[in-house]
Short mmCIF file of C-alpha atoms and ligand atoms in Angstrom, two decimals:
data_model
loop_
_atom_site.label_atom_id
_atom_site.label_comp_id
_atom_site.label_asym_id
_atom_site.label_seq_id
_atom_site.Cartn_x
_atom_site.Cartn_y
_atom_site.Cartn_z
CA MET S 1 -20.76 12.82 14.69
CA SER S 2 -21.22 14.36 11.29
CA THR S 3 -18.25 13.78 9.02
CA HIS S 4 -19.42 16.15 6.32
CA GLY S 5 -16.42 17.92 4.80
CA SER S 6 -14.10 16.00 7.07
CA ARG S 7 -11.59 13.68 5.41
CA GLY S 8 -11.46 10.00 6.31
CA ILE S 9 -7.98 8.72 7.16
CA ALA S 10 -6.55 5.18 7.03
CA LEU S 11 -3.35 5.02 9.04
CA LEU S 12 -1.27 1.95 8.21
CA GLY S 13 1.37 1.38 10.88
CA ALA S 14 -0.49 3.28 13.60
CA THR S 15 1.61 1.99 16.52
CA GLY S 16 4.93 3.19 15.08
CA SER S 17 6.82 6.42 15.34
CA ILE S 18 5.24 7.95 12.22
CA GLY S 19 1.89 6.59 13.37
CA ALA S 20 2.18 8.44 16.69
CA SER S 21 3.21 11.70 15.02
CA THR S 22 0.31 11.40 12.57
CA LEU S 23 -2.26 10.80 15.32
CA ASP S 24 -0.86 13.78 17.20
CA VAL S 25 -1.45 16.06 14.18
CA LEU S 26 -4.89 14.57 13.44
CA ALA S 27 -6.02 15.12 17.04
CA ARG S 28 -5.31 18.85 16.60
CA HIS S 29 -7.85 19.04 13.75
CA PRO S 30 -10.96 17.06 14.68
CA ASP S 31 -13.01 19.25 12.32
CA ARG S 32 -10.86 18.39 9.29
CA TYR S 33 -10.08 14.69 9.73
CA HIS S 34 -11.56 11.55 11.20
CA VAL S 35 -9.82 8.22 11.59
CA VAL S 36 -11.59 5.50 9.62
CA ALA S 37 -9.02 2.72 9.97
CA LEU S 38 -5.86 1.88 11.90
CA SER S 39 -3.44 -0.98 11.40
CA ALA S 40 -0.58 -2.53 13.35
CA ASN S 41 1.58 -5.62 13.34
CA SER S 42 1.30 -7.18 16.80
CA GLN S 43 1.13 -4.45 19.47
CA VAL S 44 -2.31 -5.32 20.75
CA GLN S 45 -2.33 -3.25 23.96
CA ARG S 46 -1.19 -0.11 22.21
CA MET S 47 -3.71 -0.66 19.44
CA ALA S 48 -6.54 -1.04 21.98
CA GLU S 49 -5.57 2.31 23.51
CA LEU S 50 -5.49 3.95 20.08
CA CYS S 51 -8.90 2.54 19.17
CA GLU S 52 -10.38 3.80 22.42
CA LEU S 53 -8.95 7.25 21.78
CA HIS S 54 -9.57 7.63 18.03
CA ARG S 55 -12.60 5.39 17.51
CA PRO S 56 -11.79 4.04 14.03
CA ARG S 57 -14.49 2.02 12.27
CA VAL S 58 -11.96 -0.74 11.46
CA ALA S 59 -8.67 -1.95 12.94
CA VAL S 60 -6.41 -4.44 11.17
CA MET S 61 -3.75 -6.59 12.85
CA ALA S 62 -1.18 -8.63 10.93
CA ASP S 63 -2.47 -12.02 12.05
CA ALA S 64 -5.60 -13.70 13.37
CA ARG S 65 -4.31 -14.27 16.88
CA ALA S 66 -3.44 -10.62 17.44
CA ALA S 67 -6.82 -9.67 15.97
CA GLN S 68 -8.63 -11.96 18.41
CA GLU S 69 -6.73 -10.50 21.37
CA LEU S 70 -7.61 -7.01 20.20
CA ARG S 71 -11.29 -7.95 19.84
CA GLU S 72 -11.35 -9.10 23.47
CA LEU S 73 -9.62 -5.98 24.75
CA LEU S 74 -12.01 -3.75 22.81
CA ALA S 75 -15.07 -5.65 24.00
CA ALA S 76 -13.92 -5.14 27.59
CA ARG S 77 -13.55 -1.42 26.90
CA LYS S 78 -16.89 -1.25 25.07
CA VAL S 79 -15.22 0.06 21.91
CA LYS S 80 -17.17 -0.81 18.78
CA THR S 81 -14.26 -0.91 16.30
CA GLU S 82 -14.49 -3.84 13.90
CA VAL S 83 -11.30 -5.95 13.88
CA ALA S 84 -9.80 -7.80 10.91
CA ALA S 85 -6.50 -9.55 10.16
CA GLY S 86 -4.06 -10.13 7.35
CA SER S 87 -2.74 -8.47 4.23
CA GLU S 88 -6.01 -8.58 2.31
CA ALA S 89 -7.77 -6.70 5.09
CA LEU S 90 -4.92 -4.20 4.99
CA GLU S 91 -5.46 -3.65 1.27
CA GLN S 92 -9.18 -3.28 1.91
CA ILE S 93 -8.83 -0.45 4.42
CA ALA S 94 -6.44 1.31 2.02
CA THR S 95 -9.16 1.36 -0.64
CA LEU S 96 -12.40 2.05 1.30
CA ALA S 97 -14.64 4.65 -0.34
CA GLU S 98 -14.88 6.59 2.92
CA VAL S 99 -11.07 6.88 3.06
CA HIS S 100 -9.68 10.00 1.40
CA THR S 101 -6.09 9.77 2.64
CA VAL S 102 -3.92 6.74 3.30
CA VAL S 103 -0.91 7.24 5.55
CA ALA S 104 1.59 4.55 4.48
CA ALA S 105 3.67 4.19 7.66
CA ILE S 106 4.38 0.46 7.82
CA VAL S 107 8.10 -0.27 7.94
CA GLY S 108 9.70 -2.29 5.14
CA ALA S 109 8.45 -4.50 2.33
CA ALA S 110 5.42 -5.41 4.49
CA GLY S 111 3.93 -2.09 3.37
CA LEU S 112 4.19 -2.69 -0.37
CA ARG S 113 0.84 -4.25 -1.27
CA SER S 114 -1.32 -1.90 0.77
CA THR S 115 0.50 1.16 -0.55
CA LEU S 116 0.11 -0.07 -4.13
CA ALA S 117 -3.57 -0.73 -3.45
CA ALA S 118 -4.03 2.86 -2.23
CA ALA S 119 -2.33 4.10 -5.41
CA ALA S 120 -4.56 2.00 -7.67
CA ALA S 121 -7.63 3.24 -5.76
CA GLY S 122 -6.69 6.88 -6.41
CA LYS S 123 -6.20 7.92 -2.79
CA ARG S 124 -4.09 10.72 -1.43
CA ILE S 125 -1.05 8.79 -0.19
CA LEU S 126 1.17 10.18 2.53
CA LEU S 127 4.26 8.12 1.82
CA ALA S 128 6.52 7.31 4.78
CA ASN S 129 7.12 3.70 3.69
CA LYS S 130 10.01 4.52 1.34
CA GLU S 131 10.88 0.81 1.01
CA SER S 132 7.83 0.21 -1.18
CA LEU S 133 8.96 2.84 -3.68
CA VAL S 134 12.56 1.57 -3.58
CA MET S 135 11.33 -1.93 -4.37
CA SER S 136 8.87 -1.19 -7.11
CA GLY S 137 9.69 2.35 -8.37
CA GLN S 138 8.30 2.33 -11.92
CA LEU S 139 5.42 0.02 -11.08
CA PHE S 140 4.45 2.19 -8.13
CA MET S 141 4.59 5.47 -10.09
CA ASP S 142 2.56 3.88 -12.91
CA ALA S 143 -0.07 2.77 -10.37
CA VAL S 144 -0.21 6.31 -8.99
CA HIS S 145 -0.72 7.83 -12.44
CA ARG S 146 -3.19 5.21 -13.62
CA GLY S 147 -5.20 5.35 -10.40
CA GLY S 148 -5.18 9.16 -10.31
CA ALA S 149 -3.68 9.08 -6.82
CA GLU S 150 -2.01 12.06 -5.13
CA LEU S 151 1.41 11.04 -3.86
CA LEU S 152 2.75 13.32 -1.12
CA PRO S 153 6.09 12.54 0.49
CA VAL S 154 6.26 12.46 4.28
CA ASP S 155 9.95 11.56 4.44
CA SER S 156 11.28 14.89 5.72
CA GLU S 157 13.83 15.34 2.90
CA HIS S 158 11.39 14.53 0.12
CA ASN S 159 8.72 16.65 1.70
CA ALA S 160 11.26 19.50 1.78
CA ILE S 161 12.16 18.91 -1.87
CA PHE S 162 8.49 18.84 -2.80
CA GLN S 163 8.01 22.18 -1.03
CA CYS S 164 10.97 23.69 -2.94
CA MET S 165 9.98 22.31 -6.36
CA PRO S 166 8.19 24.44 -8.97
CA PRO S 167 4.51 23.53 -9.48
CA ASP S 168 5.23 21.98 -12.91
CA PHE S 169 8.10 19.70 -11.81
CA SER S 170 6.34 16.59 -13.06
CA ASP S 171 6.75 17.83 -16.67
CA GLY S 172 10.47 17.11 -16.24
CA LEU S 173 13.07 18.69 -13.97
CA GLU S 174 15.13 20.31 -16.72
CA LYS S 175 12.07 21.79 -18.39
CA ALA S 176 10.95 23.18 -15.03
CA GLY S 177 14.33 24.87 -14.56
CA VAL S 178 15.63 22.51 -11.87
CA ARG S 179 19.33 21.69 -12.02
CA ARG S 180 19.86 19.51 -8.96
CA ILE S 181 18.36 18.10 -5.81
CA LEU S 182 20.51 18.60 -2.70
CA LEU S 183 19.51 15.78 -0.37
CA THR S 184 20.71 16.48 3.16
CA ALA S 185 21.82 13.81 5.64
CA SER S 186 22.80 14.11 9.29
CA GLY S 187 25.42 11.37 9.00
CA GLY S 188 23.86 9.58 11.99
CA PRO S 189 25.57 8.65 15.25
CA PHE S 190 28.83 7.39 13.64
CA ARG S 191 29.64 10.37 11.44
CA ALA S 192 32.93 10.91 13.29
CA THR S 193 33.55 7.51 14.92
CA PRO S 194 37.05 6.18 14.07
CA LEU S 195 36.59 3.70 11.18
CA GLU S 196 38.28 0.83 13.02
CA GLN S 197 35.68 1.07 15.82
CA LEU S 198 32.66 0.67 13.52
CA ALA S 199 32.79 -3.15 13.42
CA GLY S 200 32.25 -3.24 17.19
CA VAL S 201 29.36 -0.81 17.64
CA THR S 202 26.23 -2.18 19.35
CA PRO S 203 22.56 -1.94 18.34
CA ASP S 204 21.94 0.47 21.24
CA GLN S 205 24.64 2.81 19.94
CA ALA S 206 23.32 2.50 16.39
CA ILE S 207 19.71 3.39 17.22
CA ALA S 208 20.69 6.45 19.29
CA HIS S 209 20.20 8.99 16.51
CA PRO S 210 21.51 12.46 17.38
CA ASN S 211 18.55 14.45 15.95
CA TRP S 212 15.50 12.22 15.34
CA ARG S 213 13.44 9.72 17.39
CA MET S 214 12.39 6.95 15.00
CA GLY S 215 11.65 3.22 14.70
CA LYS S 216 14.61 0.83 15.09
CA LYS S 217 14.96 -0.18 11.45
CA ILE S 218 15.21 3.34 10.08
CA SER S 219 17.51 4.31 12.95
CA VAL S 220 19.99 1.58 11.97
CA ASP S 221 19.56 2.61 8.32
CA SER S 222 20.50 6.15 9.34
CA ALA S 223 23.63 4.89 11.10
CA THR S 224 24.80 2.97 7.99
CA MET S 225 23.45 5.74 5.73
CA MET S 226 21.49 3.09 3.85
CA ASN S 227 18.59 5.34 4.77
CA LYS S 228 20.09 8.06 2.58
CA GLY S 229 20.71 5.48 -0.13
CA LEU S 230 17.04 4.45 -0.02
CA GLU S 231 16.16 8.14 -0.12
CA VAL S 232 18.25 8.67 -3.25
CA ILE S 233 16.18 5.96 -4.93
CA GLU S 234 13.00 7.43 -3.46
CA ALA S 235 13.89 10.86 -4.90
CA ARG S 236 14.74 9.31 -8.25
CA TRP S 237 11.16 8.04 -8.56
CA LEU S 238 9.22 10.80 -6.83
CA PHE S 239 10.80 13.57 -8.88
CA ASP S 240 11.88 11.63 -11.97
CA ALA S 241 15.48 12.66 -11.28
CA THR S 242 18.60 10.99 -12.65
CA PRO S 243 21.17 9.82 -10.09
CA GLU S 244 23.44 12.59 -11.40
CA GLN S 245 20.82 15.18 -10.47
CA ILE S 246 20.90 14.07 -6.82
CA GLN S 247 23.71 15.29 -4.57
CA VAL S 248 23.87 14.02 -1.00
CA VAL S 249 25.07 16.71 1.43
CA LEU S 250 26.11 15.97 5.01
CA HIS S 251 24.47 18.50 7.29
CA PRO S 252 24.76 17.36 10.92
CA GLN S 253 22.26 19.84 12.41
CA SER S 254 19.27 18.41 10.43
CA VAL S 255 17.76 21.89 10.19
CA ILE S 256 17.76 22.19 6.40
CA HIS S 257 15.67 19.19 5.37
CA SER S 258 16.84 19.36 1.72
CA MET S 259 17.21 21.84 -1.15
CA VAL S 260 16.46 22.35 -4.83
CA GLU S 261 18.92 24.13 -7.10
CA TYR S 262 17.61 25.96 -10.17
CA CYS S 263 19.32 26.70 -13.50
CA ASP S 264 19.56 30.42 -12.59
CA GLY S 265 21.70 29.58 -9.55
CA SER S 266 18.92 29.92 -6.97
CA VAL S 267 18.91 27.32 -4.23
CA LEU S 268 15.66 26.93 -2.29
CA ALA S 269 15.70 25.17 1.07
CA GLN S 270 13.08 24.09 3.57
CA LEU S 271 14.10 24.50 7.20
CA GLY S 272 12.47 23.45 10.44
CA ASN S 273 12.95 21.65 13.70
CA PRO S 274 13.56 17.93 13.21
CA ASP S 275 10.00 16.83 14.01
CA MET S 276 8.02 14.64 11.61
CA ARG S 277 4.78 16.43 12.47
CA THR S 278 5.82 19.21 10.07
CA PRO S 279 5.99 17.08 6.89
CA ILE S 280 2.94 15.08 8.04
CA ALA S 281 0.83 18.21 8.55
CA HIS S 282 2.07 19.61 5.23
CA ALA S 283 1.14 16.47 3.31
CA LEU S 284 -2.20 16.01 5.09
CA ALA S 285 -3.52 19.45 4.29
CA TRP S 286 -1.59 20.38 1.12
CA PRO S 287 -1.95 22.89 -0.48
CA VAL S 288 -3.38 24.42 2.70
CA ARG S 289 -1.20 24.95 5.80
CA ILE S 290 -2.32 23.75 9.21
CA GLU S 291 -0.88 23.78 12.74
CA SER S 292 1.34 20.78 13.52
CA GLY S 293 2.33 21.39 17.14
CA VAL S 294 5.99 21.85 16.15
CA SER S 295 7.77 24.64 17.99
CA THR S 296 9.28 27.67 16.27
CA LEU S 297 12.71 27.21 14.77
CA ASP S 298 15.16 29.16 16.92
CA LEU S 299 17.87 30.28 14.49
CA PHE S 300 19.73 32.17 17.21
CA GLN S 301 20.00 29.00 19.25
CA ILE S 302 21.19 27.02 16.20
CA ALA S 303 23.62 29.79 15.21
CA GLN S 304 25.56 27.68 12.72
CA LEU S 305 24.88 25.29 9.83
CA ASP S 306 27.59 22.93 8.55
CA PHE S 307 27.93 21.04 5.27
CA SER S 308 30.34 18.42 3.97
CA ARG S 309 30.67 15.68 1.38
CA PRO S 310 29.70 12.14 2.48
CA ASP S 311 32.56 9.66 2.83
CA LEU S 312 31.73 6.54 0.80
CA GLU S 313 34.41 4.50 2.55
CA ARG S 314 32.72 5.13 5.89
CA PHE S 315 29.26 4.64 4.36
CA PRO S 316 29.49 1.88 1.71
CA CYS S 317 25.68 1.46 1.79
CA LEU S 318 25.34 4.84 0.13
CA ARG S 319 27.60 3.72 -2.70
CA LEU S 320 25.62 0.47 -3.09
CA ALA S 321 22.36 2.38 -3.35
CA PHE S 322 23.76 4.69 -6.04
CA GLU S 323 24.96 1.61 -7.96
CA ALA S 324 21.54 -0.02 -7.59
CA VAL S 325 19.64 3.02 -8.83
CA ARG S 326 21.94 3.33 -11.85
CA ALA S 327 21.48 -0.36 -12.70
CA GLY S 328 17.67 -0.20 -12.31
CA GLY S 329 15.49 -3.31 -12.77
CA THR S 330 15.07 -5.36 -9.62
CA ARG S 331 18.27 -3.97 -8.03
CA GLY S 332 16.21 -1.74 -5.73
CA ALA S 333 14.14 -4.68 -4.49
CA ILE S 334 17.26 -6.82 -3.93
CA LEU S 335 19.10 -4.02 -2.12
CA ASN S 336 16.09 -3.38 0.09
CA ALA S 337 15.43 -7.03 0.96
CA ALA S 338 19.08 -7.79 1.74
CA ASN S 339 19.21 -4.69 3.91
CA GLU S 340 16.04 -5.59 5.83
CA VAL S 341 17.44 -9.04 6.64
CA ALA S 342 20.85 -7.58 7.54
CA VAL S 343 19.41 -4.93 9.86
CA GLN S 344 17.22 -7.49 11.60
CA ALA S 345 20.25 -9.76 12.09
CA PHE S 346 22.31 -6.85 13.42
CA LEU S 347 19.58 -5.93 15.91
CA GLN S 348 19.49 -9.58 17.05
CA GLY S 349 23.26 -9.69 17.51
CA ARG S 350 23.77 -12.15 14.61
CA LEU S 351 25.67 -9.73 12.37
CA SER S 352 28.18 -6.95 13.03
CA PHE S 353 27.47 -3.35 12.08
CA THR S 354 29.98 -3.38 9.21
CA GLY S 355 28.58 -6.78 8.23
CA ILE S 356 25.39 -5.03 7.07
CA ALA S 357 27.02 -3.37 4.05
CA GLN S 358 29.13 -6.46 3.33
CA LEU S 359 26.08 -8.67 3.28
CA VAL S 360 24.08 -6.31 1.07
CA GLU S 361 26.97 -6.07 -1.40
CA ARG S 362 27.36 -9.83 -1.53
CA ILE S 363 23.64 -10.39 -2.14
CA LEU S 364 23.62 -7.77 -4.89
CA ASP S 365 26.45 -9.73 -6.52
CA GLU S 366 24.80 -13.12 -6.07
CA VAL S 367 21.15 -12.60 -6.89
CA PRO S 368 20.56 -12.19 -10.61
CA ASP S 369 19.00 -8.99 -11.84
CA GLY S 370 15.77 -8.86 -13.79
CA SER S 371 13.09 -6.53 -15.07
CA ALA S 372 10.88 -4.99 -12.36
CA GLY S 373 7.92 -4.70 -14.72
CA THR S 374 5.44 -6.73 -12.67
CA LEU S 375 4.62 -7.09 -8.98
CA ASP S 376 5.43 -10.80 -9.21
CA ALA S 377 8.93 -10.05 -10.52
CA VAL S 378 9.51 -7.59 -7.68
CA LEU S 379 8.25 -10.01 -5.03
CA GLU S 380 10.32 -12.83 -6.52
CA ALA S 381 13.49 -10.67 -6.36
CA ASP S 382 12.60 -9.75 -2.78
CA ARG S 383 12.13 -13.43 -1.85
CA ARG S 384 15.37 -14.59 -3.48
CA ALA S 385 17.39 -11.82 -1.86
CA ARG S 386 15.97 -12.64 1.58
CA GLU S 387 16.68 -16.32 1.15
CA ALA S 388 20.23 -15.70 -0.01
CA ALA S 389 20.86 -13.24 2.83
CA GLU S 390 19.55 -15.63 5.49
CA ARG S 391 21.69 -18.40 4.05
CA VAL S 392 24.85 -16.26 4.20
CA ILE S 393 24.19 -15.17 7.80
P1 LIG O 401 8.18 1.84 13.53
O1 LIG O 401 8.96 0.60 13.64
O2 LIG O 401 8.15 2.80 14.65
O3 LIG O 401 6.66 1.47 13.14
C1 LIG O 401 6.35 0.56 12.15
C2 LIG O 401 4.85 0.29 12.06
O4 LIG O 401 4.65 -0.73 11.08
C3 LIG O 401 4.24 -0.23 13.37
O5 LIG O 401 2.93 0.27 13.51
C4 LIG O 401 4.18 -1.74 13.16
O6 LIG O 401 3.14 -2.35 13.89
C5 LIG O 401 3.92 -1.83 11.66
N1 LIG O 401 4.44 -3.07 11.07
C6 LIG O 401 5.70 -3.56 11.18
N2 LIG O 401 5.82 -4.73 10.53
C7 LIG O 401 4.61 -5.01 10.02
C8 LIG O 401 4.08 -6.10 9.27
N3 LIG O 401 4.84 -7.17 8.93
N4 LIG O 401 2.78 -6.05 8.89
C9 LIG O 401 2.01 -5.00 9.23
N5 LIG O 401 2.44 -3.95 9.95
C10 LIG O 401 3.72 -3.95 10.35
O7 LIG O 401 8.71 2.56 12.19
P2 LIG O 401 8.68 4.12 11.84
O8 LIG O 401 9.93 4.76 12.33
O9 LIG O 401 7.36 4.72 12.20
O10 LIG O 401 8.83 4.05 10.24
C11 LIG O 401 7.73 3.68 9.42
C12 LIG O 401 8.11 3.98 7.97
O11 LIG O 401 8.28 5.38 7.84
C13 LIG O 401 9.42 3.33 7.52
O12 LIG O 401 9.31 2.97 6.17
C14 LIG O 401 10.43 4.45 7.67
O13 LIG O 401 11.50 4.33 6.76
C15 LIG O 401 9.57 5.67 7.33
N6 LIG O 401 10.05 6.92 7.90
C16 LIG O 401 10.10 7.07 9.26
C17 LIG O 401 10.56 8.27 9.80
C18 LIG O 401 10.55 8.49 11.30
O14 LIG O 401 10.87 9.60 11.73
N7 LIG O 401 10.22 7.52 12.11
C19 LIG O 401 10.99 9.29 8.95
C20 LIG O 401 10.94 9.10 7.58
C21 LIG O 401 10.47 7.92 7.07
MG1 LIG O 402 14.31 10.95 5.74
#
């Protein structure tokens, strides 16, 4: 197959929810894109199916055992994909010369190194892995600028904001005439649950998001609204916005994906059905528009859009994230690490739902702050926060 003019894609986190949506969009445009590399943590069966279907040149699993299992499955299916393992191999596929675009769709801190590697190598990065930007904000943006990478947000809100921004937004928001970012949030499944019932909610209730189908971690983050907190920090770095320039707006229908307010009073919004294939298609082809498979937005069916102010008593994680972004330094990395440990413990039944925010707050108090000027400093903060969080649980 000739790949002339077709862009090579490395999809990191291929077996996840964003991975599936990305492969769905790619399969609609075989003339524009070809899959060079796929990665996954441990889902060997699923990965074998994806390799058979998309025929990547390389597949990377998190560890050697999973890689060996995948090799055997692929040999049995006569699929010639080369299989590698580990974080170095992950960085390698993010920097291959034949890769034009890296889709960063690993969940959590596990995605940091490969995303940074893609930035340093000057790739187009479709950023779903918001945790990496939350952890290493300045470092990450510096790597993007130094490497000459193109950073395109896939997170639906940030993709919406990007679409509503003026072309020169990177010269500074004020200079570009932008007054505020209006970051919308659905409020998740517990938007109206009586406060005294929150301590007793189960993982199954927490991951049942009203509007989006997503991986478990981000679904719990949406229920605590830590997801919105992480997104505030993500917006701070992507658009060089101050925390004061970011207003979170509860909008339960998830139809407006976010807005940008200008100094003349104009407010631009991006609307669409809640389907990640829209932001993925936008970021893949930008500045061109391509089909995504998402159905037409039926405004008559929706009929009504609601807005309200988020309640910080109900959603303490949102307050903690605002505090962390104001404090800067390694606060983002500590917040993120404590939250990852807390969410995992909640999903395993070792921590209550309200315990998530309590644990994150305690770890932010306990673990000393530092400068986030180097990757080592960020990783050290991440390690200390995880250790402290595990100890408390
Ligand atoms: P998911 O759990 O469905 O998938 C995660 C992927 O990461 C899987 O392919 C898994 O194999 C891989 N992975 C997990 N741990 C790993 C490790 N230690 N090493 C290597 N690979 C590992 O998650 P998702 O919902 O697709 O979310 C992925 C990222 O995208 C997250 O950062 C999330 O915040 C972000 N995001 C997701 C959505 C969504 O709609 N799902 C929307 C916006 C942003
Ligand atoms: Mg989002």
